[in-house]
CSV table of N, CA and C in Angstrom, one decimal:
chain,number,residue,atom,x,y,z
A,14,UNK,N,34.2,-51.9,-162.3
A,14,UNK,CA,35.3,-51.2,-162.6
A,14,UNK,C,36.2,-49.9,-162.6
A,15,UNK,N,35.1,-49.3,-162.0
A,15,UNK,CA,35.9,-47.8,-161.6
A,15,UNK,C,36.0,-47.3,-159.9
A,16,UNK,N,36.3,-48.8,-159.5
A,16,UNK,CA,36.7,-48.7,-158.2
A,16,UNK,C,37.8,-49.9,-158.2
A,17,UNK,N,38.8,-49.9,-158.2
A,17,UNK,CA,39.5,-51.3,-158.8
A,17,UNK,C,40.4,-51.1,-157.3
A,18,UNK,N,40.8,-50.0,-156.7
A,18,UNK,CA,41.1,-49.9,-155.6
A,18,UNK,C,40.7,-50.2,-154.2
A,19,UNK,N,39.1,-49.6,-154.7
A,19,UNK,CA,38.0,-50.3,-153.5
A,19,UNK,C,38.2,-51.9,-153.7
A,20,UNK,N,37.7,-52.6,-154.3
A,20,UNK,CA,37.7,-53.7,-154.5
A,20,UNK,C,39.2,-54.7,-154.0
A,21,UNK,N,39.7,-53.9,-154.6
A,21,UNK,CA,41.2,-54.3,-153.7
A,21,UNK,C,42.0,-54.8,-152.6
A,22,UNK,N,41.3,-53.5,-152.1
A,22,UNK,CA,41.3,-54.0,-150.3
A,22,UNK,C,40.4,-54.4,-149.5
A,23,UNK,N,38.9,-54.7,-150.5
A,23,UNK,CA,38.0,-55.5,-150.4
A,23,UNK,C,38.6,-56.9,-149.9
A,24,UNK,N,39.1,-57.9,-151.0
A,24,UNK,CA,39.4,-58.0,-151.3
A,24,UNK,C,40.7,-59.0,-149.9
A,25,UNK,N,41.3,-58.4,-150.0
A,25,UNK,CA,43.4,-57.8,-150.0
A,25,UNK,C,42.6,-58.6,-147.9
A,26,UNK,N,41.6,-57.4,-146.7
A,26,UNK,CA,40.5,-57.5,-146.0
A,26,UNK,C,39.6,-59.6,-146.0
A,27,UNK,N,39.2,-59.6,-146.7
A,27,UNK,CA,38.8,-60.7,-146.9
A,27,UNK,C,39.9,-62.1,-146.3
A,28,UNK,N,40.4,-61.5,-147.2
A,28,UNK,CA,41.9,-62.8,-147.3
A,28,UNK,C,42.1,-62.8,-146.2
A,29,UNK,N,42.5,-61.8,-145.7
A,29,UNK,CA,43.1,-61.7,-143.8
A,29,UNK,C,42.2,-62.7,-143.2
A,30,UNK,N,41.1,-61.8,-142.6
A,30,UNK,CA,39.8,-62.7,-142.3
A,30,UNK,C,40.8,-64.2,-142.6
A,31,UNK,N,40.4,-64.7,-143.6
A,31,UNK,CA,39.7,-66.2,-143.9
A,31,UNK,C,41.6,-66.6,-143.1
A,32,UNK,N,42.5,-66.0,-143.5
A,32,UNK,CA,43.6,-66.5,-143.1
A,32,UNK,C,43.9,-66.6,-141.5
A,33,UNK,N,42.8,-66.1,-141.1
A,33,UNK,CA,43.4,-66.0,-139.2
A,33,UNK,C,42.7,-67.0,-139.0
A,34,UNK,N,42.0,-68.1,-140.0
A,34,UNK,CA,41.1,-68.9,-139.4
A,34,UNK,C,42.2,-70.0,-139.6
A,35,UNK,N,43.1,-70.2,-140.0
A,35,UNK,CA,45.2,-71.1,-140.2
A,35,UNK,C,45.6,-71.1,-139.2
A,36,UNK,N,45.3,-69.8,-138.3
A,36,UNK,CA,46.7,-69.6,-137.1
A,36,UNK,C,45.7,-69.5,-135.8
A,37,UNK,N,46.7,-69.6,-135.2
A,37,UNK,CA,46.3,-69.8,-133.3
A,37,UNK,C,45.5,-68.7,-133.2
A,38,UNK,N,45.4,-67.8,-133.4
A,38,UNK,CA,45.4,-66.9,-132.5
A,38,UNK,C,43.5,-67.2,-131.6
A,39,UNK,N,43.5,-66.9,-130.7
A,39,UNK,CA,41.6,-67.2,-130.0
A,39,UNK,C,41.1,-65.6,-130.8
A,40,UNK,N,40.7,-66.4,-131.9
A,40,UNK,CA,39.0,-65.0,-132.3
A,40,UNK,C,38.6,-64.0,-131.2
A,41,UNK,N,38.4,-65.2,-130.0
A,41,UNK,CA,37.5,-64.1,-128.8
A,41,UNK,C,38.8,-63.5,-127.9
A,42,UNK,N,39.7,-63.5,-127.4
A,42,UNK,CA,41.1,-62.9,-127.6
A,42,UNK,C,41.0,-61.4,-128.0
A,43,UNK,N,40.8,-62.3,-129.1
A,43,UNK,CA,41.8,-61.2,-130.3
A,43,UNK,C,40.5,-59.5,-130.6
A,44,UNK,N,38.5,-60.4,-130.6
A,44,UNK,CA,38.2,-59.8,-130.2
A,44,UNK,C,38.0,-58.8,-128.6
A,45,UNK,N,38.5,-59.2,-127.7
A,45,UNK,CA,38.4,-58.4,-126.7
A,45,UNK,C,39.8,-57.2,-126.6
A,46,UNK,N,40.8,-57.6,-127.4
A,46,UNK,CA,42.4,-56.6,-127.5
A,46,UNK,C,42.1,-55.9,-127.8
A,47,UNK,N,41.3,-55.8,-128.7
A,47,UNK,CA,40.9,-54.7,-130.1
A,47,UNK,C,40.0,-53.3,-129.6
A,48,UNK,N,38.9,-54.6,-129.1
A,48,UNK,CA,38.8,-53.5,-127.4
A,48,UNK,C,38.8,-53.1,-126.6
A,49,UNK,N,39.7,-53.2,-126.3
A,49,UNK,CA,40.7,-52.5,-125.1
A,49,UNK,C,41.6,-51.3,-125.6
A,50,UNK,N,41.5,-51.8,-126.6
A,50,UNK,CA,43.5,-50.7,-127.7
A,50,UNK,C,42.0,-49.6,-128.9
A,51,UNK,N,40.7,-49.8,-128.9
A,51,UNK,CA,40.0,-49.1,-129.5
A,51,UNK,C,39.7,-48.3,-128.3
A,52,UNK,N,39.2,-48.9,-127.1
A,52,UNK,CA,38.8,-47.8,-126.0
A,52,UNK,C,39.9,-46.2,-125.5
A,53,UNK,N,41.0,-47.2,-125.7
A,53,UNK,CA,42.4,-46.0,-125.5
A,53,UNK,C,42.3,-45.2,-126.8
A,54,UNK,N,42.1,-45.9,-127.4
A,54,UNK,CA,42.2,-45.1,-128.9
A,54,UNK,C,41.5,-43.7,-129.5
A,55,UNK,N,40.1,-44.2,-128.5
A,55,UNK,CA,38.4,-43.5,-128.6
A,55,UNK,C,39.1,-41.8,-128.2
A,56,UNK,N,39.9,-41.6,-127.3
A,56,UNK,CA,39.9,-40.8,-126.0
A,56,UNK,C,40.5,-39.6,-126.5
A,57,UNK,N,41.9,-40.0,-127.4
A,57,UNK,CA,43.1,-38.6,-128.3
A,57,UNK,C,42.3,-38.5,-129.4
A,58,UNK,N,41.4,-39.6,-129.9
A,58,UNK,CA,40.3,-39.0,-131.3
A,58,UNK,C,39.3,-38.1,-131.1
A,59,UNK,N,38.4,-38.0,-129.6
A,59,UNK,CA,38.2,-37.1,-129.3
A,59,UNK,C,38.0,-36.3,-129.4
A,60,UNK,N,38.7,-36.0,-128.6
A,60,UNK,CA,39.8,-34.3,-128.4
A,60,UNK,C,40.5,-34.6,-129.6
A,61,UNK,N,40.7,-34.8,-130.7
A,61,UNK,CA,40.9,-34.3,-131.7
A,61,UNK,C,40.1,-33.4,-132.0
A,62,UNK,N,38.9,-34.2,-132.1
A,62,UNK,CA,37.8,-33.8,-133.2
A,62,UNK,C,37.5,-32.9,-132.8
A,63,UNK,N,37.1,-33.1,-130.7
A,63,UNK,CA,36.4,-31.9,-130.4
A,63,UNK,C,36.9,-30.4,-130.8
A,64,UNK,N,38.6,-30.2,-130.8
A,64,UNK,CA,39.2,-29.5,-131.1
A,64,UNK,C,39.2,-28.6,-132.1
A,65,UNK,N,38.5,-30.0,-133.5
A,65,UNK,CA,38.3,-29.3,-134.6
A,65,UNK,C,36.6,-28.5,-135.3
A,66,UNK,N,35.9,-30.0,-134.1
A,66,UNK,CA,35.0,-28.7,-134.4
A,66,UNK,C,34.1,-27.3,-133.5
A,67,UNK,N,35.8,-27.0,-132.6
A,67,UNK,CA,35.3,-25.4,-132.3
A,67,UNK,C,36.0,-25.3,-132.9
A,68,UNK,N,37.2,-25.8,-134.1
A,68,UNK,CA,37.8,-24.2,-134.7
A,68,UNK,C,37.5,-23.3,-136.0
A,69,UNK,N,37.3,-22.5,-135.4
A,69,UNK,CA,36.6,-21.2,-136.3
A,69,UNK,C,37.1,-21.4,-138.0
A,70,UNK,N,38.1,-21.0,-138.0
A,70,UNK,CA,39.0,-21.2,-138.5
A,70,UNK,C,38.9,-22.9,-139.4
A,71,UNK,N,38.7,-23.5,-139.3
A,71,UNK,CA,37.7,-25.4,-140.1
A,71,UNK,C,36.4,-25.7,-140.4
A,72,UNK,N,36.1,-24.6,-139.5
A,72,UNK,CA,34.7,-25.8,-139.2
A,72,UNK,C,33.3,-24.4,-139.9
A,73,UNK,N,34.3,-22.4,-140.2
A,73,UNK,CA,33.7,-21.6,-140.2
A,73,UNK,C,32.4,-21.3,-139.2
A,74,UNK,N,30.9,-21.2,-139.8
A,74,UNK,CA,29.6,-21.3,-139.1
A,74,UNK,C,28.9,-22.5,-138.1
A,75,UNK,N,29.9,-22.7,-139.5
A,75,UNK,CA,29.4,-24.7,-138.2
A,75,UNK,C,29.9,-25.3,-137.0
A,76,UNK,N,31.0,-24.2,-136.6
A,76,UNK,CA,30.5,-24.9,-135.5
A,76,UNK,C,29.8,-25.7,-134.2
A,77,UNK,N,30.6,-26.1,-132.9
A,77,UNK,CA,29.9,-26.6,-132.5
A,77,UNK,C,30.1,-25.8,-131.3
A,78,UNK,N,28.7,-25.6,-130.2
A,78,UNK,CA,28.3,-24.1,-129.2
A,78,UNK,C,27.8,-24.7,-127.9
A,79,UNK,N,27.5,-24.5,-127.0
A,79,UNK,CA,26.7,-24.6,-126.2
A,79,UNK,C,26.2,-25.8,-125.5
A,80,UNK,N,25.3,-25.9,-125.0
A,80,UNK,CA,25.3,-27.8,-125.0
A,80,UNK,C,25.8,-28.7,-125.4
A,81,UNK,N,26.0,-28.8,-126.5
A,81,UNK,CA,26.0,-29.2,-127.9
A,81,UNK,C,27.6,-29.9,-127.1
A,82,UNK,N,29.0,-28.2,-127.5
A,82,UNK,CA,30.0,-28.1,-126.8
A,82,UNK,C,30.4,-28.9,-125.0
A,83,UNK,N,29.4,-28.6,-124.0
A,83,UNK,CA,29.1,-28.8,-122.7
A,83,UNK,C,28.6,-30.6,-122.9
A,84,UNK,N,28.6,-31.1,-124.0
A,84,UNK,CA,28.0,-32.5,-124.1
A,84,UNK,C,29.2,-33.4,-124.3
A,85,UNK,N,30.1,-32.8,-125.9
A,85,UNK,CA,30.7,-33.5,-126.3
A,85,UNK,C,32.0,-34.3,-125.0
A,86,UNK,N,32.5,-32.4,-124.6
A,86,UNK,CA,33.1,-32.7,-123.3
A,86,UNK,C,32.9,-34.2,-122.7
A,87,UNK,N,31.7,-33.6,-121.4
A,87,UNK,CA,31.3,-33.8,-120.8
A,87,UNK,C,32.1,-35.9,-120.8
A,88,UNK,N,30.9,-36.7,-123.1
A,88,UNK,CA,31.3,-37.5,-123.0
A,88,UNK,C,32.8,-37.7,-122.8
A,89,UNK,N,33.9,-36.8,-123.7
A,89,UNK,CA,35.3,-37.6,-123.6
A,89,UNK,C,35.7,-37.6,-121.9
A,90,UNK,N,35.4,-36.3,-121.0
A,90,UNK,CA,36.0,-37.0,-120.0
A,90,UNK,C,35.4,-38.1,-119.3
A,91,UNK,N,33.6,-38.9,-119.5
A,91,UNK,CA,33.5,-40.2,-119.0
A,91,UNK,C,34.5,-40.9,-119.9
A,92,UNK,N,35.2,-41.4,-121.1
A,92,UNK,CA,35.7,-41.8,-121.9
A,92,UNK,C,37.8,-41.9,-121.1
A,93,UNK,N,37.8,-40.5,-121.1
A,93,UNK,CA,39.1,-40.8,-120.7
A,93,UNK,C,39.1,-41.3,-119.2
A,94,UNK,N,37.9,-41.5,-118.0
A,94,UNK,CA,38.0,-41.7,-116.2
A,94,UNK,C,37.8,-43.6,-117.0
A,95,UNK,N,37.2,-43.5,-118.2
A,95,UNK,CA,36.8,-45.3,-118.1
A,95,UNK,C,38.2,-45.8,-119.0
A,96,UNK,N,38.9,-45.2,-119.2
A,96,UNK,CA,40.3,-46.2,-119.7
A,96,UNK,C,40.8,-46.1,-119.4
A,97,UNK,N,41.3,-44.9,-117.8
A,97,UNK,CA,42.1,-45.0,-117.0
A,97,UNK,C,42.3,-46.0,-116.3
A,98,UNK,N,40.4,-46.5,-115.8
A,98,UNK,CA,40.2,-46.8,-114.7
A,98,UNK,C,40.6,-48.5,-115.4
A,99,UNK,N,40.6,-48.8,-116.3
A,99,UNK,CA,39.7,-50.1,-117.4
A,99,UNK,C,41.7,-50.1,-117.1
A,100,UNK,N,42.6,-49.3,-117.7
A,100,UNK,CA,43.8,-49.6,-117.3
A,100,UNK,C,44.7,-49.6,-116.5
A,101,UNK,N,44.1,-49.3,-115.2
A,101,UNK,CA,44.7,-49.5,-113.9
A,101,UNK,C,43.6,-50.6,-113.2
A,102,UNK,N,42.5,-51.2,-113.9
A,102,UNK,CA,42.3,-52.9,-113.9
A,102,UNK,C,42.7,-53.6,-114.2
A,103,UNK,N,43.7,-54.1,-115.3
A,103,UNK,CA,43.5,-55.1,-116.3
A,103,UNK,C,44.0,-55.5,-116.4
A,104,UNK,N,45.1,-56.0,-115.3
A,104,UNK,CA,45.3,-57.5,-114.8
A,104,UNK,C,44.5,-58.7,-114.6
A,105,UNK,N,44.2,-57.0,-112.7
A,105,UNK,CA,42.7,-58.0,-112.2
A,105,UNK,C,41.9,-59.3,-112.2
A,106,UNK,N,41.4,-60.1,-111.5
A,106,UNK,CA,39.9,-60.9,-112.2
A,106,UNK,C,39.2,-60.8,-110.8
């Protein structure tokens, strides 16, 4: 009773998931394409998160620096390269 919006979203997504069983959508292809979309969307999200994590106006004394900052940007670059390679080789078998 305390969270009707939460339970409403939960029920709606369960009904949507159950309804997908009635469609001709192949679940394995859907999983594949959702992974492709997530791989591409991850790069700009990582960039935005890192820009916020370095902003002293936002995080004050809790900003990232040093090795953590270096490793985070390195991971973002690796993810961007992987996304570009994925896009470049998408139709090839």
